[in-house]
């Protein structure tokens, strides 16, 4: 007995010692609920294929050659109970967080979903490059606010860019450094802007290479395979429910699990029970429960797109497969934050029709919700879904106006003219080519009218401040140059009159109207001088500032402490209007440095984006400028020539974009 007791103690001590010796990544507490509760494809057949009757397929990530960290987000990794610095120092850290080595408890899988892409049903899509690694139990001591947003008690983690899955289609399942850095930085930027989003824990790059044609111009080049670690309560999306869609009347495609109604019911039950437990508890009737679920998704989506509009964010590819069932910003591809305000801003160079332009986003999100409702039928009766959708515009407008009032510092009262004041501000910004982010940030410097002030002097001071954010004559000419050849435009105008049916097949009236509007603006600009334009801009801003200050005067009515009102207004505005957003040129600088082997700018930009509402002494400029312009030492790839530094003068992160930024093209 003594021998057995000693052996048992020895085994226990051995287990404790082994546990202590494991790295923090090897000790993650996985509980992969979705793979237990929803059907998994039994086939492990390699290569692209249709996956029927399943929500996930088991996959094996393909290892990278010499994986290494580019950057980690301390804040995002803390969700998993991890310390970022410790993870960076772990020898196997880059392997685990790139999928090159599978962590204990991880069960790699790829999610099956469908989607409407640019308005057309595309059939089966799925995780073509993303690998579900598993669900990590929320560690003890997690912020209670985060648990309210994640009632499942688990964080799903993914690696994006880890190789082929059954859903890769003609692609190779890999991502490269530029796209990985853009997703990593923007995921975290959005979180710190307080916009609901999936998170990014790390970026890993490697010596593995793939060939990419960046601009689809025939000039392909080798790029490093890179992987982002993504974190969210779940990555279920609208398209997850479209795997049951019947044959589409336009494309003829259908979902791979069409006819499997029991699986749709199972998926709805899973999503509601795990991520909307209050709805599950409050509704005993199944139909009422499903209606409440759809209404909550609608509300979260309306709130999300209102927040996008208020920070000038454009997603770029708002297909149904890129819409989160939790109302999170999902899948960062050709996104963009607006520089010069333009309601027709298109951040995706591949979006020729402007379907996913900035001003179209609220309507497109509504369209996507309608497609989700269709995918949930008959579990969600169509008449009940329509009733919910009738609420969408009012819900969106309420969120939008609430946000905009904070951005303008209209805190004490809501007045009917507020909406017109906001509309006139945006119209003035458009007419003058004003920078979206900086103009809103500057509004807090416009004071409320008080006794002893000279109204003319205060209006002039505010106008001069806002004029600094306006575009020059040459910038506006470039911005208003039609993208369509004049001969093509003339042909379309003629066709619209003579053969409307053919015209609708090859174009649309909105596209032509945008081109005509640009032509009209360009004509006016060609007839103006820089001085005349500046005078017109000053008149426009003087008019708006005068109206704005009159509205601010109403904020003081009935207030005994005018200074306290002013201080509160400035505080709220400066905590609502960011000083820094992830502009394309900021991301591009970080990407170019990283492609040369210098990851410091990625890490520096992340630090700046973590505090977007405040000035950070010593962090105003990019790495090279902050370091005195030195060039980082690095190893060059074989056959690569040393590049000379571009003639770019570094500008602060909160500046208007430099001229070269206009040439950045994201597809």
Coordinates of C-alpha atoms in Angstrom, one line a residue, residues 24-25 69 71-75 77-78 82-91 93-94 97 201 607:
X24 CA 0.9 29.9 -21.2
X25 CA -0.3 29.0 -24.7
X69 CA 6.1 37.8 -34.5
X71 CA 3.4 42.5 -33.2
X72 CA 1.0 41.4 -30.5
X73 CA -1.9 43.3 -28.8
X74 CA -1.5 43.1 -25.1
X75 CA -5.1 44.2 -24.6
X77 CA -4.5 38.7 -25.6
X78 CA -5.6 39.6 -22.1
X82 CA -2.4 35.8 -21.7
X83 CA 0.4 38.3 -21.1
X84 CA 1.6 39.8 -24.4
X85 CA 5.2 40.2 -23.4
X86 CA 5.3 36.7 -22.2
X87 CA 3.8 35.4 -25.4
X88 CA 6.3 37.3 -27.5
X89 CA 9.1 35.7 -25.5
X90 CA 7.8 32.1 -25.8
X91 CA 9.9 30.1 -28.3
X93 CA 4.6 31.4 -29.6
X94 CA 4.9 32.2 -33.3
X97 CA -0.3 31.6 -33.1
X201 CA -4.2 39.3 -30.9
X607 CA 0.3 52.2 -29.3

